[in-house]
Amino acid sequence: MGSDPQYAKWPALPLAQHVFTLTNPYATKPAQQASLKSLQDGINENKMAPLYKYLAHPTEGILNSTGETSSASAPAKPTGRKPSAAGMVASKTVGGTLPWDEGVYNRLKADNDKELEEFQKEEDEAVEQAGETEIMAAMGKRADFFAKIGDKDKAIATYEEVFEKTGILGTKIDLVLAIIRMGLFYGDKALVKKHVARAKTLVDSGGDWDRRNRLKAYEGLHLLTVRSYNLAAPLLLDSLSTFTSYELCTYSNLVVYSVLAGSVSLKRVDFKSKVVDAPEIKAILGADGDDKLLALSGAISAGPGAEDADMRDAAAATGRDVTTTSTPVAPTKAMAAVNLTTLGTGMDQPEAEMAVDFSPLAQLVNSLYSGHYKLFFGALALVEEQFLTQDRYLHEHKVWFIREMRLRAYQQLLQSYRVVGLESMANDFGVSVDFLDRDLAKFIAGGRIPCTIDRVTGKGVIETNRPDDKNKQYQDVVKQGDQLITKLQKYGQAVRLRGSERA
């Protein structure tokens, strides 16, 4: 069975993104129509009867909340949605519909049954006439077929059967990765978490470099979905230079995930080396002149919401007075990301990626690092609009992400000053004084920013209270020592009491 990755084609994860787009209130009508067509084409081409029923059935489907159907005899579906739909659809009020056609479903199911009979026949012949290798190959085809048509439970069960029968470590890892993709397809985070840990155990027991590297991307994407951006960032950034897991996501998507995770979680020094100056990121987000050549050649080496009314105020404010002394403007032309590690190796990307406008990301990174906060707030609004609201892995945490990025910018500015004028800081960020006052108050009350705001006199002053690390350590030692002495005293009293009872 060789060392090349196996079971890496199905399920087709782009279809899950199309389901998300179909139910996403932030998606444009043309985008939803295109996703509906792609979803219907994928279902028909791959004969995905189980997925079609799961999505569109009048009484059991997760999409047709109104019971839309092309069959007059089909019963109406009650309002609401199944809890299992939470990982696939964008909103609780499902906005998209996939027409149900009983005839189409019966045709797809008949085709599925016919193919399954052929797989079973092949497997029976292998049992009678061939060896274990042929039997496992036939079982593997059946497992891939279930994954192809979107039958989650049967696919996972069959993958587990193959897992139990094979003794090859590489094949075992590939099977677990296939199960992880089934979990990602249906948004089953518990399943993904369980099998990521299982895959790590297998890889640590002797997995090869390629599978170890692929697992980084899988684990990084999983951590992204559960909002562990600080843990996802190093894994995703490391995957950029050696990425081959195209069954998981496109290279363009990996760039977006890596930049966003690194921007919100890395310390300033690491942010500079691993994001701002990373050759793979500079070559994609855009660099001018010699910097871009250095990035492409590798000469430049790379070594934790806004949906509220407050953020809309900030986004509106950024439309005014954009300064001309700002960070270099990122290229505005949409471009497709290219994996530099595949150039000249004969390894092609599996399909042409759509052009992506990375300019908001580039401006977000450059303006944050260089301290051009007015441009930073504008770029943050664009990133929310173009990326956070449109991606199924990022959408769930978009409010948290925008809030954390605002906090990071506030902390970066305030740590350089003892006293800052509220109006001056508001001008730097391109927002109103009232918005900045309200926004800072939330972070101050939560203990995220050590400062106070005085608006009693004048236009308001922000005074930072820089924590004394040595004094804090001393206070912690004293507090922990007091707690230890108290515990020892209670223990001593208990020992003396038991001794007197024995006497």
XYZ file of C-alpha atoms in Angstrom:
503
model
C 0.000 0.000 0.000
C 2.961 2.383 -0.259
C 3.635 5.565 1.609
C 1.511 7.903 -0.503
C -1.559 9.315 1.257
C -4.656 7.157 0.936
C -8.358 7.900 1.496
C -7.619 11.593 0.896
C -10.231 12.482 -1.733
C -13.550 12.313 0.110
C -15.633 13.916 1.471
C -15.664 16.993 -0.768
C -15.290 19.723 1.862
C -16.104 22.581 -0.553
C -19.693 21.316 -0.579
C -19.939 22.052 3.162
C -18.853 25.625 2.435
C -21.587 25.862 -0.201
C -24.179 24.731 2.375
C -22.869 27.412 4.725
C -23.014 30.111 2.039
C -26.555 29.097 1.146
C -27.655 29.804 4.727
C -25.383 32.793 5.372
C -27.283 36.091 5.786
C -24.072 37.995 4.979
C -23.620 36.291 1.598
C -24.753 38.077 -1.538
C -27.619 36.715 -3.616
C -25.334 35.857 -6.563
C -23.018 33.972 -4.188
C -25.942 32.034 -2.719
C -27.275 31.190 -6.176
C -23.828 30.008 -7.264
C -23.516 27.881 -4.123
C -26.965 26.368 -4.702
C -25.987 25.380 -8.243
C -22.629 23.966 -7.101
C -24.344 22.014 -4.339
C -26.959 20.572 -6.702
C -24.291 19.716 -9.274
C -22.151 18.021 -6.608
C -25.091 15.990 -5.313
C -26.037 14.831 -8.804
C -22.491 14.177 -10.005
C -21.470 12.177 -6.938
C -24.921 10.600 -6.456
C -25.105 11.884 -2.877
C -28.507 10.532 -1.874
C -27.796 10.485 1.913
C -26.552 14.082 1.905
C -29.482 15.188 -0.261
C -31.909 13.655 2.239
C -30.028 15.137 5.208
C -30.206 18.614 3.705
C -33.443 18.827 1.757
C -35.942 16.239 3.014
C -39.278 17.960 3.798
C -39.504 16.552 7.332
C -35.907 15.604 8.216
C -33.779 17.985 6.159
C -31.889 20.786 7.900
C -32.329 23.371 5.128
C -35.986 23.376 4.171
C -37.436 25.034 7.247
C -40.544 25.939 5.263
C -40.987 22.487 3.818
C -40.248 23.549 0.259
C -40.665 20.626 -2.076
C -41.448 19.869 -5.681
C -43.724 17.017 -4.647
C -47.270 18.027 -3.700
C -47.726 14.942 -1.560
C -44.747 15.591 0.698
C -45.671 16.572 4.247
C -44.806 19.992 5.593
C -41.850 20.326 7.931
C -42.311 21.900 11.340
C -40.391 25.040 12.115
C -36.973 24.876 13.714
C -33.931 22.803 12.911
C -32.095 19.770 14.184
C -29.274 20.360 16.660
C -26.930 18.468 14.316
C -27.330 21.264 11.779
C -25.408 23.713 13.943
C -22.060 22.754 12.443
C -23.129 23.213 8.829
C -25.505 26.174 8.591
C -24.626 29.798 9.235
C -27.597 30.997 11.255
C -30.355 29.645 13.477
C -32.898 31.107 11.100
C -31.997 29.153 8.013
C -32.189 31.391 4.969
C -31.417 28.930 2.176
C -33.566 26.243 0.617
C -32.695 23.183 -1.439
C -35.747 21.915 -3.339
C -36.711 18.336 -2.564
C -37.559 16.038 -5.452
C -38.656 12.534 -4.516
C -37.879 11.249 -7.992
C -34.341 12.576 -7.927
C -33.741 11.072 -4.496
C -35.057 7.656 -5.566
C -32.838 7.742 -8.656
C -29.756 8.641 -6.626
C -30.537 5.987 -4.026
C -30.988 3.334 -6.715
C -27.588 4.254 -8.170
C -26.057 4.049 -4.691
C -27.557 0.595 -4.072
C -26.257 -0.634 -7.415
C -22.714 0.546 -6.706
C -22.818 -0.918 -3.209
C -23.798 -4.307 -4.670
C -20.759 -4.147 -6.939
C -18.477 -3.269 -4.014
C -19.930 -6.099 -1.945
C -19.437 -8.525 -4.848
C -15.825 -7.421 -5.219
C -15.264 -7.826 -1.494
C -16.827 -11.310 -1.455
C -14.612 -12.402 -4.343
C -11.564 -11.057 -2.527
C -12.504 -13.055 0.583
C -12.843 -16.263 -1.440
C -9.953 -15.930 -3.886
C -7.486 -13.273 -2.711
C -5.547 -12.223 0.352
C -5.902 -9.656 3.114
C -4.487 -6.858 0.965
C -7.200 -7.243 -1.664
C -9.897 -7.556 1.008
C -8.792 -4.329 2.675
C -8.607 -2.602 -0.702
C -12.222 -3.590 -1.419
C -13.349 -2.452 2.031
C -11.480 0.801 1.524
C -13.373 1.432 -1.718
C -16.645 0.908 0.122
C -15.596 3.309 2.885
C -14.570 5.955 0.356
C -17.896 5.478 -1.419
C -19.847 6.180 1.782
C -17.720 9.288 2.337
C -18.289 10.337 -1.267
C -22.091 10.190 -1.015
C -22.112 11.893 2.395
C -23.215 8.978 4.606
C -21.341 9.997 7.757
C -22.179 7.101 10.072
C -21.543 4.312 7.546
C -18.358 5.952 6.291
C -16.890 6.221 9.785
C -17.959 2.658 10.668
C -16.346 1.254 7.516
C -13.171 3.275 8.006
C -12.977 1.788 11.505
C -13.350 -1.726 10.083
C -10.447 -1.122 7.721
C -8.455 0.412 10.584
C -8.867 -2.721 12.684
C -7.757 -5.020 9.867
C -4.687 -3.106 8.655
C -1.339 -3.234 10.374
C 0.370 -0.489 8.361
C 0.853 2.644 10.450
C 0.679 5.036 7.495
C -2.654 3.590 6.400
C -4.010 3.838 9.942
C -3.110 7.540 10.058
C -4.751 8.143 6.669
C -7.941 6.461 7.881
C -8.075 8.631 11.013
C -7.493 11.757 8.897
C -10.411 10.703 6.683
C -12.631 10.420 9.772
C -11.483 13.902 10.854
C -12.582 15.296 7.493
C -15.994 13.683 7.907
C -16.268 15.463 11.246
C -15.192 18.760 9.704
C -17.704 18.330 6.881
C -20.603 17.996 9.315
C -19.176 20.402 11.907
C -18.858 17.690 14.559
C -16.212 19.269 16.815
C -16.293 16.519 19.445
C -15.590 13.872 16.803
C -12.774 15.945 15.306
C -11.175 16.577 18.690
C -11.260 12.881 19.578
C -9.638 11.750 16.337
C -7.067 14.544 16.186
C -5.773 13.242 19.519
C -5.891 9.725 18.101
C -3.935 10.764 15.010
C -1.308 12.513 17.149
C -0.796 9.309 19.126
C -0.314 7.334 15.905
C 2.071 9.892 14.420
C 4.131 10.014 17.613
C 4.476 6.235 17.489
C 6.436 6.442 14.225
C 4.541 8.329 11.541
C 6.476 9.577 8.527
C 7.320 13.235 7.887
C 4.559 13.810 5.313
C 1.762 12.599 7.558
C 3.209 14.412 10.544
C 3.204 17.598 8.474
C -0.339 17.049 7.197
C -1.572 16.534 10.746
C -0.298 20.027 11.642
C -2.777 21.552 9.193
C -5.607 19.315 10.437
C -4.952 20.132 14.091
C -4.475 23.828 13.350
C -7.801 24.022 11.538
C -9.563 22.173 14.354
C -8.103 24.538 16.957
C -9.292 27.440 14.831
C -12.867 26.136 14.941
C -12.811 25.896 18.751
C -11.329 29.411 19.151
C -7.888 28.280 20.324
C -6.162 30.760 18.026
C -3.039 30.901 20.199
C -2.508 27.151 19.720
C -3.588 27.141 16.070
C -1.254 29.948 14.953
C 2.118 28.134 15.202
C 0.702 24.997 13.561
C -0.872 26.868 10.646
C 2.154 29.107 10.110
C 4.474 26.097 10.108
C 2.221 24.418 7.528
C 2.580 27.267 5.036
C 6.005 26.267 3.770
C 5.246 22.554 3.438
C 1.499 22.438 2.774
C 0.202 19.466 0.766
C -3.201 18.856 2.425
C -5.331 20.158 -0.435
C -8.100 17.752 0.555
C -8.509 19.890 3.681
C -8.578 23.425 2.249
C -7.036 25.540 -0.486
C -3.700 27.252 -0.037
C -5.466 30.616 -0.184
C -7.617 29.614 2.783
C -4.566 28.423 4.705
C -2.912 31.819 4.188
C -6.004 33.600 5.516
C -6.283 31.304 8.560
C -2.576 31.624 9.340
C -2.514 35.418 9.104
C -5.639 35.884 11.214
C -4.545 33.409 13.898
C -1.076 34.939 14.072
C -2.354 38.510 14.150
C -4.615 37.950 17.134
C -2.406 35.685 19.240
C 1.323 36.177 18.636
C 3.497 38.519 20.649
C 4.854 41.502 18.763
C 8.310 39.997 18.181
C 6.870 36.706 16.889
C 4.231 38.592 14.896
C 7.023 40.451 13.119
C 9.095 37.380 12.289
C 6.352 34.848 11.559
C 3.695 37.007 9.889
C 4.966 40.429 8.835
C 8.314 39.174 7.491
C 7.421 35.560 6.686
C 8.478 34.888 3.063
C 5.399 32.803 2.210
C 3.059 35.487 3.541
C 4.954 38.427 2.039
C 4.944 36.791 -1.363
C 1.151 36.417 -1.229
C -0.091 39.449 0.665
C 2.185 41.635 -1.422
C 5.522 43.338 -1.080
C 7.213 45.870 -3.284
C 10.533 45.770 -5.060
C 13.434 44.016 -3.413
C 11.333 42.812 -0.475
C 9.146 40.714 -2.731
C 12.145 39.187 -4.482
C 13.706 38.385 -1.120
C 10.465 36.834 0.058
C 10.101 34.676 -3.045
C 13.701 33.531 -2.836
C 13.464 32.799 0.875
C 16.214 35.259 1.790
C 13.824 36.803 4.316
C 13.290 34.022 6.825
C 10.511 33.455 9.207
C 11.780 32.312 12.571
C -5.322 34.968 21.475
C -16.938 41.698 18.559
C -17.533 43.822 16.000
C -21.053 42.811 15.188
C -22.424 45.230 17.775
C -23.545 48.798 17.186
C -20.269 50.138 18.566
C -18.231 48.549 15.792
C -20.562 49.865 13.126
C -19.841 53.322 14.539
C -16.136 52.606 14.250
C -16.423 51.292 10.709
C -18.390 54.337 9.649
C -15.865 56.626 11.259
C -12.995 55.055 9.333
C -14.512 56.338 6.113
C -13.356 59.861 6.984
C -9.975 61.513 6.684
C -7.631 58.668 5.794
C -4.146 60.032 6.361
C -1.633 60.077 3.563
C 1.305 59.241 5.831
C 0.144 55.716 6.325
C 1.551 52.288 5.899
C 2.269 51.206 2.318
C -0.948 50.340 0.534
C -1.324 46.667 -0.225
C -2.031 45.626 -3.789
C -5.693 45.934 -4.653
C -5.712 43.416 -7.457
C -7.180 40.055 -6.543
C -4.708 37.231 -6.888
C -4.556 33.494 -6.368
C -2.222 32.168 -3.728
C 0.630 30.000 -4.950
C 2.290 27.394 -2.765
C 5.969 28.189 -3.258
C 7.052 24.756 -2.044
C 5.364 23.041 -5.011
C 7.122 25.132 -7.649
C 9.523 23.039 -9.716
C 8.731 19.827 -7.859
C 6.121 18.412 -10.205
C 3.513 18.627 -7.452
C 0.588 20.620 -8.786
C -2.241 22.089 -6.823
C -5.267 19.879 -7.446
C -7.443 22.566 -8.960
C -7.241 26.201 -9.939
C -8.015 28.403 -6.968
C -10.241 31.423 -7.253
C -8.507 34.786 -7.136
C -8.623 36.307 -3.671
C -8.221 39.979 -2.791
C -5.660 39.821 0.016
C -5.297 43.612 0.300
C -7.446 43.936 3.464
C -5.306 41.298 5.168
C -2.105 42.985 4.046
C -3.296 46.347 5.313
C -4.437 44.787 8.597
C -1.009 43.268 9.216
C 1.049 46.272 8.143
C -1.059 48.905 9.867
C -1.153 46.973 13.154
C 2.599 46.496 13.244
C 3.450 50.044 12.147
C 0.886 51.666 14.445
C -1.367 53.290 11.830
C -4.529 52.646 13.793
C -6.986 54.544 11.609
C -6.057 52.345 8.660
C -6.076 49.345 10.975
C -9.728 49.908 11.956
C -10.681 50.316 8.306
C -8.853 47.125 7.340
C -10.468 45.299 10.257
C -13.929 46.198 8.971
C -12.989 44.952 5.487
C -11.552 41.705 6.866
C -14.803 41.115 8.736
C -16.842 41.745 5.607
C -14.729 39.748 3.148
C -13.386 36.893 5.274
C -14.870 36.473 8.742
C -18.508 36.544 7.678
C -17.963 34.401 4.581
C -15.973 31.434 5.897
C -17.643 28.576 7.778
C -14.677 28.121 10.125
C -14.294 31.831 10.949
C -17.922 32.962 11.041
C -18.757 31.559 14.467
C -15.992 33.529 16.203
C -16.054 36.758 14.199
C -17.379 38.924 17.056
C -14.711 37.602 19.416
C -11.968 38.074 16.831
C -12.831 41.701 16.083
C -13.060 42.492 19.780
C -9.667 40.924 20.476
C -8.055 42.778 17.593
C -9.407 46.094 18.877
C -8.048 45.223 22.306
C -4.651 44.406 20.840
C -4.459 47.771 19.106
C -5.487 49.628 22.274
C -2.900 47.774 24.350
C -0.175 48.411 21.795
C -0.747 52.155 21.848
C -1.284 52.567 25.596
C 1.778 50.594 26.643
C 3.978 53.321 25.172
C 2.473 56.168 27.209
C 1.820 57.031 30.832
C -0.962 59.532 30.008
C -2.906 59.862 26.745
C -5.607 62.334 25.820
C -8.903 60.622 25.046
C -9.574 62.896 22.087
C -6.055 62.405 20.738
C -6.390 58.621 20.909
C -9.829 58.775 19.279
C -8.331 60.771 16.410
C -5.553 58.202 16.006
C -8.124 55.441 15.629
C -10.518 57.473 13.497
C -13.452 56.990 15.866
C -15.560 59.247 18.058
C -14.592 60.032 21.651
C -17.828 58.467 22.939
C -17.188 55.222 21.058
C -13.627 54.972 22.365
C -14.806 55.742 25.917
C -17.451 53.001 25.792
C -15.123 50.482 24.165
C -12.236 51.058 26.553
C -14.597 50.925 29.544
C -15.535 47.325 28.676
C -11.917 46.210 28.586
C -10.980 48.162 31.730
C -13.894 46.655 33.663
C -12.821 43.195 32.550
C -9.248 43.757 33.683
C -7.891 43.524 30.123
C -6.381 47.042 30.047
C -4.687 48.451 33.205
C -5.742 52.086 32.950
C -8.306 54.615 34.136
C -10.302 57.264 32.246
C -10.816 60.704 33.782
C -13.498 62.774 32.008
C -14.346 65.025 34.939
C -12.026 67.790 33.817
C -11.348 68.841 30.257
C -11.852 66.476 27.309
C -10.748 63.363 29.123
C -7.462 61.719 29.982
C -6.421 58.072 29.945
C -3.873 57.198 32.599
C -2.207 53.811 32.380
C -1.447 51.780 35.484
C 1.470 49.668 34.467
C 1.696 46.580 36.638
C 4.912 46.134 38.595
C 5.948 42.570 37.778
C 8.336 42.192 40.723
C 5.777 43.562 43.160
C 3.118 41.284 41.696
C 5.382 38.271 42.088
C 6.064 39.245 45.700
C 2.342 39.612 46.415
C 1.652 36.236 44.826
C 4.311 34.557 46.964
C 2.928 36.138 50.129
C -0.633 35.121 49.214
C 0.336 31.549 48.370
C 2.446 31.334 51.538
C -0.475 32.423 53.672
C -2.655 29.797 52.045
C -0.022 27.109 52.653
C 0.357 28.091 56.348
C -3.419 27.954 56.799
C -3.573 24.456 55.285
C -0.699 23.247 57.467
C -2.372 24.613 60.593
C -5.635 22.829 59.744
C -3.711 19.630 59.043
C -1.852 19.894 62.360
C -5.070 20.404 64.290
C -6.615 17.358 62.628
C -3.592 15.199 63.481
C -3.594 16.293 67.147
C -7.327 15.622 67.416
C -7.005 12.092 66.100
C -4.080 11.473 68.504
C -6.095 12.540 71.540
C -8.962 10.319 70.460
C -6.643 7.327 70.321
C -5.341 8.114 73.829
